[in-house]
Amino acid sequence: MSDETPNHDPREFDIRVDRVVCAVADAELGRIPLEHAIMRALREGDTEIHVVRVIAEGSDDDAVDAERKWLMDLAHQEVEQLSSKDDNAVPAIFAHVMVGSVADELVGLCRNLSADHLILGPGRNPGASLVASVLADPPCSIEVVQPKSHDPEHEEERRKSCPKCAAVRSKTQAQQWLCEDHAGSEWHRFPIISSGSLRPTSFG
């Protein structure tokens, strides 16, 4: 693995290598997209994983260095746990720590690397605004991975406490109980969103 951040000219890329950019939010949620990216690489081979974390503007060099070390340590741990000793498909992993707008930095990095895929994980909000921002100007194909979070035992309680559901029940005189969000709550995983071309066919 390398923690260097290469500045690639897309015309110099070996088209046989699949380049995956994996956005990591934090220690708890960051393992989800990273595990997905590593498993994909081990399965398909010839893959470069670029793990990226975007931090707040105003962060100093020490903070950036600390984040990069943490990112590489996390990647090492995940690779060791997921790959076997005789696995020849262990991917090359690069760590990138960016400062600024998350969506802008991710899109910019994907374009700079001529990435084939961008993998986003769950966020605290749960990342819907980030997904929408990236999809507004997609740099490559995009995957959003989300763990199953549906808990049947508490779903009814959540629905009852939802102000949108309450408004729907009031408006329809209890003929309809659920808002649009909860009416479709049987979907527990973000869909795989694919947008944009995987790779330009030529360079001008």
Coordinates of N, CA and C in Angstrom, one line a residue:
M1 N 0.8 -1.2 0.0 CA 0.0 0.0 0.0 C 0.9 1.2 0.0
S2 N 0.3 2.3 -0.4 CA 1.0 3.6 -0.5 C 0.1 4.7 0.1
D3 N 0.7 5.6 0.8 CA -0.1 6.7 1.3 C 0.2 8.0 0.5
E4 N 0.9 7.8 -0.6 CA 1.1 8.9 -1.5 C -0.1 9.2 -2.3
T5 N -0.2 10.5 -2.7 CA -1.4 10.9 -3.5 C -0.8 11.2 -4.9
P6 N -0.9 10.3 -5.9 CA -0.4 10.6 -7.2 C -1.2 11.6 -8.0
N7 N -0.6 12.4 -8.8 CA -1.3 13.3 -9.7 C -1.3 12.8 -11.1
H8 N -2.3 12.1 -11.5 CA -2.3 11.3 -12.7 C -2.7 12.2 -13.9
D9 N -2.1 11.9 -15.0 CA -2.6 12.4 -16.3 C -3.4 11.2 -16.8
P10 N -4.7 11.4 -17.1 CA -5.6 10.3 -17.5 C -5.0 9.6 -18.7
R11 N -4.3 10.3 -19.6 CA -3.8 9.6 -20.8 C -2.7 8.6 -20.5
E12 N -2.2 8.7 -19.3 CA -1.1 7.7 -19.0 C -1.6 6.5 -18.3
F13 N -2.9 6.4 -18.1 CA -3.5 5.3 -17.3 C -3.4 4.0 -18.1
D14 N -3.2 2.9 -17.4 CA -3.4 1.6 -18.0 C -4.8 1.2 -17.9
I15 N -5.5 1.1 -19.0 CA -7.0 0.9 -19.0 C -7.4 -0.4 -18.4
R16 N -6.4 -1.3 -18.2 CA -6.7 -2.6 -17.6 C -7.0 -2.5 -16.1
V17 N -6.5 -1.4 -15.5 CA -6.7 -1.3 -14.1 C -8.0 -0.5 -13.7
D18 N -8.8 -1.1 -12.8 CA -10.0 -0.5 -12.4 C -9.7 0.4 -11.3
R19 N -10.1 1.7 -11.4 CA -9.8 2.7 -10.3 C -11.1 3.0 -9.6
V20 N -11.0 2.8 -8.3 CA -12.2 2.9 -7.4 C -11.9 4.0 -6.4
V21 N -12.7 5.0 -6.3 CA -12.6 6.0 -5.2 C -13.6 5.7 -4.2
C22 N -13.1 5.6 -2.9 CA -14.0 5.2 -1.8 C -14.0 6.3 -0.8
A23 N -15.2 6.9 -0.5 CA -15.3 8.0 0.4 C -15.5 7.4 1.8
V24 N -14.7 7.9 2.8 CA -14.8 7.4 4.2 C -15.3 8.5 5.1
A25 N -16.4 8.3 5.8 CA -16.9 9.4 6.6 C -16.3 9.4 8.0
D26 N -16.3 8.3 8.7 CA -15.6 8.2 10.0 C -15.3 6.8 10.3
A27 N -14.8 6.5 11.5 CA -14.4 5.2 11.9 C -15.5 4.2 11.9
E28 N -16.7 4.6 12.4 CA -17.8 3.7 12.5 C -18.4 3.4 11.1
L29 N -18.7 4.4 10.4 CA -19.4 4.2 9.1 C -18.5 4.0 7.9
G30 N -17.2 4.4 8.1 CA -16.3 4.3 7.0 C -15.9 2.9 6.6
R31 N -16.1 2.0 7.5 CA -15.7 0.6 7.2 C -16.7 0.0 6.2
I32 N -17.9 0.5 6.1 CA -18.9 0.0 5.2 C -18.6 0.1 3.7
P33 N -18.3 1.3 3.2 CA -17.9 1.4 1.8 C -16.5 0.9 1.6
L34 N -15.6 1.0 2.6 CA -14.3 0.4 2.4 C -14.3 -1.1 2.2
E35 N -15.1 -1.8 3.1 CA -15.2 -3.2 2.9 C -15.8 -3.6 1.6
H36 N -16.8 -2.8 1.1 CA -17.4 -3.1 -0.2 C -16.4 -2.9 -1.3
A37 N -15.6 -1.9 -1.2 CA -14.5 -1.7 -2.2 C -13.5 -2.8 -2.3
I38 N -13.0 -3.2 -1.1 CA -12.0 -4.2 -1.0 C -12.5 -5.5 -1.5
M39 N -13.7 -5.9 -1.1 CA -14.3 -7.2 -1.5 C -14.5 -7.2 -3.1
R40 N -14.9 -6.1 -3.6 CA -15.0 -5.9 -5.0 C -13.7 -6.1 -5.7
A41 N -12.6 -5.5 -5.2 CA -11.3 -5.6 -5.7 C -10.8 -7.0 -5.6
L42 N -11.0 -7.7 -4.5 CA -10.5 -9.1 -4.4 C -11.2 -10.0 -5.3
R43 N -12.5 -9.7 -5.6 CA -13.3 -10.5 -6.5 C -12.9 -10.3 -8.0
E44 N -12.6 -9.1 -8.4 CA -12.4 -8.8 -9.8 C -10.9 -8.6 -10.2
G45 N -10.0 -8.3 -9.2 CA -8.6 -8.2 -9.5 C -8.3 -6.9 -10.3
D46 N -7.0 -6.6 -10.4 CA -6.5 -5.5 -11.2 C -7.2 -4.2 -10.8
T47 N -7.2 -3.9 -9.5 CA -8.0 -2.7 -9.0 C -7.1 -1.9 -8.1
E48 N -7.2 -0.6 -8.3 CA -6.6 0.4 -7.4 C -7.7 1.1 -6.6
I49 N -7.6 1.1 -5.3 CA -8.5 1.7 -4.4 C -8.0 3.0 -3.9
H50 N -8.7 4.1 -4.1 CA -8.3 5.4 -3.6 C -9.2 5.8 -2.5
V51 N -8.8 5.6 -1.2 CA -9.6 5.9 -0.1 C -9.5 7.4 0.3
V52 N -10.6 8.1 0.4 CA -10.6 9.6 0.6 C -11.4 10.0 1.8
R53 N -10.9 10.9 2.5 CA -11.7 11.5 3.6 C -11.5 13.0 3.4
V54 N -12.7 13.7 3.5 CA -12.7 15.2 3.3 C -12.9 15.8 4.7
I55 N -12.0 16.7 5.1 CA -12.2 17.3 6.4 C -12.4 18.8 6.2
A56 N -12.8 19.5 7.3 CA -13.2 20.9 7.3 C -12.1 21.8 6.9
E57 N -12.5 22.9 6.2 CA -11.6 23.9 5.9 C -11.0 24.5 7.1
G58 N -9.7 24.9 7.0 CA -9.0 25.5 8.2 C -8.2 24.5 8.9
S59 N -8.3 23.2 8.6 CA -7.5 22.2 9.2 C -6.0 22.4 8.9
D60 N -5.1 22.2 9.9 CA -3.7 22.4 9.6 C -3.0 21.2 9.1
D61 N -1.7 21.3 8.8 CA -1.0 20.2 8.2 C -0.9 19.0 9.1
D62 N -0.8 19.2 10.4 CA -0.8 18.1 11.4 C -2.1 17.3 11.4
A63 N -3.2 18.0 11.3 CA -4.5 17.4 11.2 C -4.6 16.5 10.0
V64 N -4.1 17.1 8.9 CA -4.2 16.3 7.6 C -3.3 15.1 7.7
D65 N -2.1 15.2 8.2 CA -1.2 14.0 8.4 C -1.8 13.0 9.3
A66 N -2.4 13.4 10.4 CA -3.1 12.5 11.3 C -4.2 11.7 10.6
E67 N -5.0 12.5 9.9 CA -6.1 11.8 9.2 C -5.6 10.8 8.1
R68 N -4.6 11.2 7.4 CA -4.0 10.3 6.4 C -3.5 9.0 7.1
K69 N -2.8 9.1 8.2 CA -2.3 7.9 8.9 C -3.5 7.0 9.4
W70 N -4.5 7.7 9.9 CA -5.7 6.9 10.4 C -6.3 6.2 9.2
L71 N -6.4 6.9 8.1 CA -7.0 6.3 6.9 C -6.3 5.1 6.4
M72 N -4.9 5.2 6.4 CA -4.1 4.0 5.9 C -4.2 2.9 6.9
D73 N -4.2 3.2 8.2 CA -4.3 2.1 9.2 C -5.6 1.4 9.1
L74 N -6.7 2.2 8.8 CA -8.0 1.5 8.6 C -8.0 0.6 7.4
A75 N -7.4 1.1 6.3 CA -7.4 0.3 5.1 C -6.5 -0.9 5.3
H76 N -5.4 -0.8 6.0 CA -4.6 -2.0 6.3 C -5.4 -3.1 7.1
Q77 N -6.1 -2.6 8.1 CA -6.9 -3.5 8.9 C -7.9 -4.3 8.1
E78 N -8.6 -3.5 7.2 CA -9.7 -4.1 6.5 C -9.1 -5.1 5.4
V79 N -8.0 -4.8 4.8 CA -7.4 -5.7 3.8 C -7.0 -7.0 4.5
E80 N -6.3 -6.9 5.7 CA -5.9 -8.0 6.4 C -7.0 -8.9 6.9
Q81 N -8.1 -8.3 7.2 CA -9.3 -9.1 7.7 C -10.0 -9.8 6.5
L82 N -10.0 -9.2 5.4 CA -10.8 -9.7 4.2 C -10.1 -10.5 3.3
S83 N -8.8 -10.4 3.2 CA -8.0 -11.2 2.2 C -7.3 -12.4 2.8
S84 N -7.1 -13.4 2.1 CA -6.4 -14.6 2.5 C -4.9 -14.4 2.3
K85 N -4.1 -15.3 2.9 CA -2.6 -15.2 2.8 C -2.2 -15.4 1.3
D86 N -2.9 -16.3 0.6 CA -2.5 -16.6 -0.7 C -3.3 -15.9 -1.8
D87 N -3.9 -14.8 -1.4 CA -4.7 -14.0 -2.3 C -3.8 -13.1 -3.1
N88 N -3.8 -13.3 -4.4 CA -3.0 -12.5 -5.3 C -3.6 -11.3 -5.9
A89 N -4.9 -11.0 -5.5 CA -5.6 -9.9 -6.0 C -5.7 -8.7 -5.0
V90 N -4.8 -8.7 -4.0 CA -4.8 -7.6 -3.0 C -4.6 -6.3 -3.7
P91 N -5.5 -5.4 -3.6 CA -5.4 -4.1 -4.4 C -4.4 -3.2 -3.8
A92 N -3.9 -2.3 -4.7 CA -3.1 -1.2 -4.3 C -4.0 -0.2 -3.7
I93 N -3.6 0.4 -2.6 CA -4.5 1.4 -1.9 C -3.7 2.7 -1.6
F94 N -4.4 3.8 -2.0 CA -3.8 5.1 -1.8 C -4.8 5.9 -0.9
A95 N -4.2 6.7 0.0 CA -5.0 7.5 0.9 C -5.0 9.0 0.5
H96 N -6.1 9.6 0.5 CA -6.2 11.0 0.1 C -7.0 11.7 1.2
V97 N -6.4 12.8 1.7 CA -7.2 13.6 2.7 C -7.3 15.0 2.0
M98 N -8.6 15.4 1.8 CA -8.9 16.6 1.1 C -9.5 17.6 2.1
V99 N -9.4 18.9 1.8 CA -10.0 19.9 2.7 C -10.9 20.7 1.8
G100 N -12.2 20.9 2.3 CA -13.2 21.7 1.6 C -14.5 21.0 1.5
S101 N -15.3 21.3 0.4 CA -16.6 20.7 0.2 C -16.5 19.2 -0.1
V102 N -17.2 18.4 0.5 CA -17.1 16.9 0.3 C -17.5 16.6 -1.1
A103 N -18.6 17.1 -1.6 CA -19.0 16.7 -3.0 C -18.0 17.2 -4.0
D104 N -17.6 18.5 -3.9 CA -16.7 19.1 -4.8 C -15.4 18.3 -4.9
E105 N -14.8 18.0 -3.7 CA -13.5 17.3 -3.6 C -13.6 15.9 -4.2
L106 N -14.7 15.2 -3.9 CA -14.9 13.8 -4.4 C -15.0 13.9 -5.9
V107 N -15.8 14.7 -6.5 CA -15.9 14.8 -7.9 C -14.6 15.2 -8.6
G108 N -13.9 16.2 -8.0 CA -12.6 16.6 -8.5 C -11.6 15.5 -8.5
L109 N -11.5 14.7 -7.4 CA -10.5 13.6 -7.3 C -10.9 12.6 -8.3
C110 N -12.1 12.2 -8.5 CA -12.5 11.2 -9.5 C -12.1 11.6 -10.9
R111 N -12.2 12.9 -11.2 CA -11.8 13.4 -12.5 C -10.3 13.4 -12.7
N112 N -9.6 13.8 -11.6 CA -8.2 13.8 -11.7 C -7.6 12.4 -11.9
L113 N -8.2 11.4 -11.2 CA -7.7 10.1 -11.3 C -8.3 9.3 -12.5
S114 N -9.2 9.9 -13.2 CA -10.0 9.2 -14.2 C -10.6 7.9 -13.6
A115 N -11.2 8.1 -12.5 CA -11.8 6.9 -11.8 C -12.9 6.2 -12.5
D116 N -13.0 4.9 -12.3 CA -14.1 4.2 -12.9 C -15.4 4.1 -12.1
H117 N -15.1 4.1 -10.7 CA -16.3 4.0 -9.8 C -16.0 4.9 -8.6
L118 N -17.1 5.4 -8.1 CA -17.1 6.1 -6.8 C -18.0 5.4 -5.8
I119 N -17.5 5.0 -4.7 CA -18.4 4.3 -3.7 C -18.6 5.2 -2.5
L120 N -19.9 5.5 -2.2 CA -20.3 6.3 -1.1 C -20.9 5.4 0.0
G121 N -20.7 5.7 1.2 CA -21.3 4.9 2.3 C -22.3 5.8 3.0
P122 N -22.9 5.3 4.1 CA -23.9 6.0 4.8 C -23.3 7.2 5.5
G123 N -24.1 8.2 5.6 CA -23.7 9.4 6.4 C -24.6 9.6 7.6
R124 N -24.4 10.6 8.3 CA -25.2 10.8 9.5 C -26.6 11.4 9.2
N125 N -26.7 11.8 7.9 CA -28.0 12.5 7.6 C -29.1 11.8 6.9
P126 N -29.0 10.6 6.2 CA -27.9 9.7 6.0 C -27.1 9.9 4.7
G127 N -26.7 11.1 4.5 CA -25.9 11.3 3.3 C -26.6 11.6 2.0
A128 N -27.9 11.8 2.1 CA -28.8 12.0 1.0 C -28.3 13.3 0.2
S129 N -28.0 14.4 0.9 CA -27.6 15.6 0.3 C -26.3 15.4 -0.5
L130 N -25.4 14.6 0.1 CA -24.1 14.4 -0.6 C -24.4 13.6 -1.9
V131 N -25.2 12.6 -1.8 CA -25.5 11.8 -3.0 C -26.1 12.7 -4.1
A132 N -27.1 13.5 -3.7 CA -27.7 14.4 -4.7 C -26.7 15.4 -5.3
S133 N -25.8 15.9 -4.5 CA -24.8 16.8 -5.0 C -23.9 16.2 -6.0
V134 N -23.4 15.0 -5.7 CA -22.5 14.2 -6.6 C -23.2 13.8 -7.9
L135 N -24.5 13.4 -7.8 CA -25.2 13.0 -8.9 C -25.6 14.2 -9.8
A136 N -25.5 15.4 -9.3 CA -25.8 16.6 -10.1 C -24.7 16.7 -11.2
D137 N -23.5 16.2 -10.9 CA -22.4 16.3 -11.9 C -21.6 15.1 -11.8
P138 N -22.1 13.9 -12.2 CA -21.4 12.6 -11.9 C -20.2 12.5 -12.7
P139 N -19.1 12.1 -12.0 CA -17.8 12.0 -12.7 C -17.6 10.6 -13.3
C140 N -18.3 9.6 -12.8 CA -18.2 8.2 -13.2 C -19.4 7.4 -12.6
S141 N -19.3 6.1 -12.7 CA -20.4 5.4 -12.1 C -20.3 5.5 -10.6
I142 N -21.5 5.4 -9.9 CA -21.6 5.7 -8.5 C -22.3 4.6 -7.8
E143 N -21.8 4.1 -6.7 CA -22.5 3.1 -5.9 C -22.7 3.7 -4.5
V144 N -23.9 3.5 -3.9 CA -24.2 3.9 -2.6 C -24.5 2.7 -1.8
V145 N -23.7 2.4 -0.7 CA -23.9 1.2 0.1 C -24.4 1.6 1.4
Q146 N -25.4 0.9 1.9 CA -26.0 1.2 3.2 C -26.4 -0.1 3.9
P147 N -26.0 -0.3 5.2 CA -26.4 -1.5 5.9 C -27.9 -1.6 6.1
K148 N -28.4 -2.8 6.3 CA -29.8 -2.9 6.6 C -30.1 -2.3 8.0
S149 N -31.0 -1.3 8.0 CA -31.3 -0.7 9.3 C -32.7 -0.8 9.8
H150 N -33.5 -1.6 9.0 CA -34.9 -1.8 9.4 C -35.0 -2.7 10.6
D151 N -35.8 -2.2 11.5 CA -36.0 -3.0 12.7 C -37.6 -3.2 12.9
P152 N -38.1 -4.3 12.5 CA -39.6 -4.5 12.5 C -40.2 -4.2 13.8
E153 N -39.5 -4.5 14.9 CA -40.1 -4.4 16.3 C -40.4 -2.9 16.6
H154 N -39.6 -2.0 16.0 CA -39.8 -0.6 16.3 C -40.3 0.2 15.2
E155 N -40.6 -0.4 14.0 CA -41.1 0.3 12.9 C -42.4 1.0 13.1
E156 N -43.3 0.3 13.8 CA -44.6 0.9 14.1 C -44.5 2.1 15.0
E157 N -43.6 2.0 16.0 CA -43.4 3.2 16.8 C -42.8 4.4 16.1
R158 N -41.9 4.1 15.1 CA -41.3 5.2 14.3 C -42.4 5.8 13.5
R159 N -43.2 5.0 12.9 CA -44.3 5.5 12.1 C -45.2 6.4 12.8
K160 N -45.6 6.0 14.0 CA -46.5 6.7 14.9 C -45.9 8.1 15.3
S161 N -44.6 8.1 15.4 CA -44.0 9.4 15.8 C -43.6 10.3 14.7
C162 N -43.8 9.8 13.4 CA -43.5 10.6 12.3 C -44.5 11.7 12.0
P163 N -44.1 13.0 12.0 CA -45.1 14.1 11.8 C -45.7 14.0 10.4
K164 N -45.0 13.5 9.4 CA -45.6 13.4 8.1 C -46.7 12.3 8.1
C165 N -46.4 11.2 8.7 CA -47.5 10.2 8.8 C -48.7 10.7 9.5
A166 N -48.5 11.5 10.6 CA -49.6 12.0 11.4 C -50.4 13.0 10.5
A167 N -49.7 13.8 9.7 CA -50.4 14.7 8.8 C -51.2 14.0 7.8
V168 N -50.7 12.9 7.3 CA -51.4 12.1 6.3 C -52.7 11.5 6.9
R169 N -52.6 10.9 8.1 CA -53.7 10.4 8.8 C -54.8 11.4 9.1
S170 N -54.3 12.6 9.5 CA -55.3 13.7 9.7 C -56.0 14.1 8.5
K171 N -55.2 14.3 7.4 CA -55.8 14.8 6.1 C -56.8 13.8 5.5
T172 N -56.5 12.5 5.6 CA -57.3 11.5 5.0 C -58.3 10.8 6.0
Q173 N -58.4 11.4 7.2 CA -59.3 10.9 8.2 C -59.0 9.4 8.4
A174 N -57.7 9.1 8.5 CA -57.2 7.7 8.9 C -57.5 6.7 7.7
Q175 N -57.8 7.2 6.6 CA -58.0 6.3 5.4 C -56.6 5.8 4.9
Q176 N -55.6 6.7 5.1 CA -54.2 6.4 4.8 C -53.4 6.7 6.0
W177 N -52.5 5.8 6.3 CA -51.7 5.9 7.6 C -50.3 6.4 7.4
L178 N -49.7 6.1 6.2 CA -48.3 6.3 6.1 C -47.9 7.4 5.1
C179 N -46.9 8.1 5.4 CA -46.3 9.1 4.5 C -45.6 8.4 3.4
E180 N -45.1 9.1 2.3 CA -44.4 8.5 1.2 C -43.2 7.8 1.7
D181 N -42.5 8.4 2.6 CA -41.2 7.8 3.1 C -41.5 6.4 3.7
H182 N -42.4 6.3 4.6 CA -42.7 5.0 5.3 C -43.5 4.1 4.5
A183 N -44.2 4.6 3.5 CA -45.0 3.6 2.7 C -44.0 2.8 1.9
G184 N -42.8 3.2 1.7 CA -41.8 2.4 0.9 C -40.7 1.9 1.8
S185 N -41.0 1.8 3.1 CA -39.9 1.4 4.0 C -39.5 0.0 4.0
E186 N -40.1 -0.8 3.1 CA -39.6 -2.2 3.0 C -38.3 -2.2 2.3
W187 N -37.8 -1.1 1.7 CA -36.5 -1.1 1.1 C -35.5 -0.7 2.1
H188 N -34.6 -1.6 2.4 CA -33.7 -1.4 3.5 C -32.3 -1.0 3.1
R189 N -32.1 -1.0 1.8 CA -30.7 -0.7 1.3 C -30.8 0.3 0.2
F190 N -29.9 1.3 0.2 CA -29.9 2.2 -0.8 C -29.7 1.5 -2.2
P191 N -30.3 1.9 -3.2 CA -30.1 1.3 -4.5 C -28.7 1.6 -5.0
I192 N -28.2 0.7 -5.9 CA -27.0 1.1 -6.6 C -27.3 2.1 -7.6
I193 N -26.7 3.2 -7.6 CA -26.9 4.3 -8.5 C -25.8 4.3 -9.5
S194 N -26.1 4.2 -10.8 CA -25.1 4.2 -11.8 C -25.3 5.3 -12.7
S195 N -24.4 6.2 -12.9 CA -24.6 7.4 -13.7 C -23.3 7.8 -14.4
G196 N -23.4 8.3 -15.6 CA -22.2 8.8 -16.3 C -21.5 7.6 -17.0
S197 N -20.5 7.9 -17.7 CA -19.8 6.9 -18.5 C -18.6 6.4 -17.6
L198 N -18.3 5.1 -17.8 CA -17.2 4.5 -17.0 C -15.8 5.1 -17.4
R199 N -15.6 5.3 -18.7 CA -14.3 5.8 -19.1 C -14.5 6.5 -20.4
P200 N -13.8 7.6 -20.6 CA -13.9 8.3 -21.9 C -13.2 7.4 -23.0
T201 N -13.8 7.4 -24.2 CA -13.3 6.6 -25.3 C -12.0 7.2 -25.9
S202 N -11.9 8.5 -25.8 CA -10.7 9.2 -26.4 C -10.4 10.4 -25.6
F203 N -9.3 10.9 -25.7 CA -8.9 12.1 -25.1 C -8.5 13.2 -26.1
G204 N -9.0 14.4 -25.9 CA -8.8 15.5 -26.8 C -7.5 16.2 -26.5

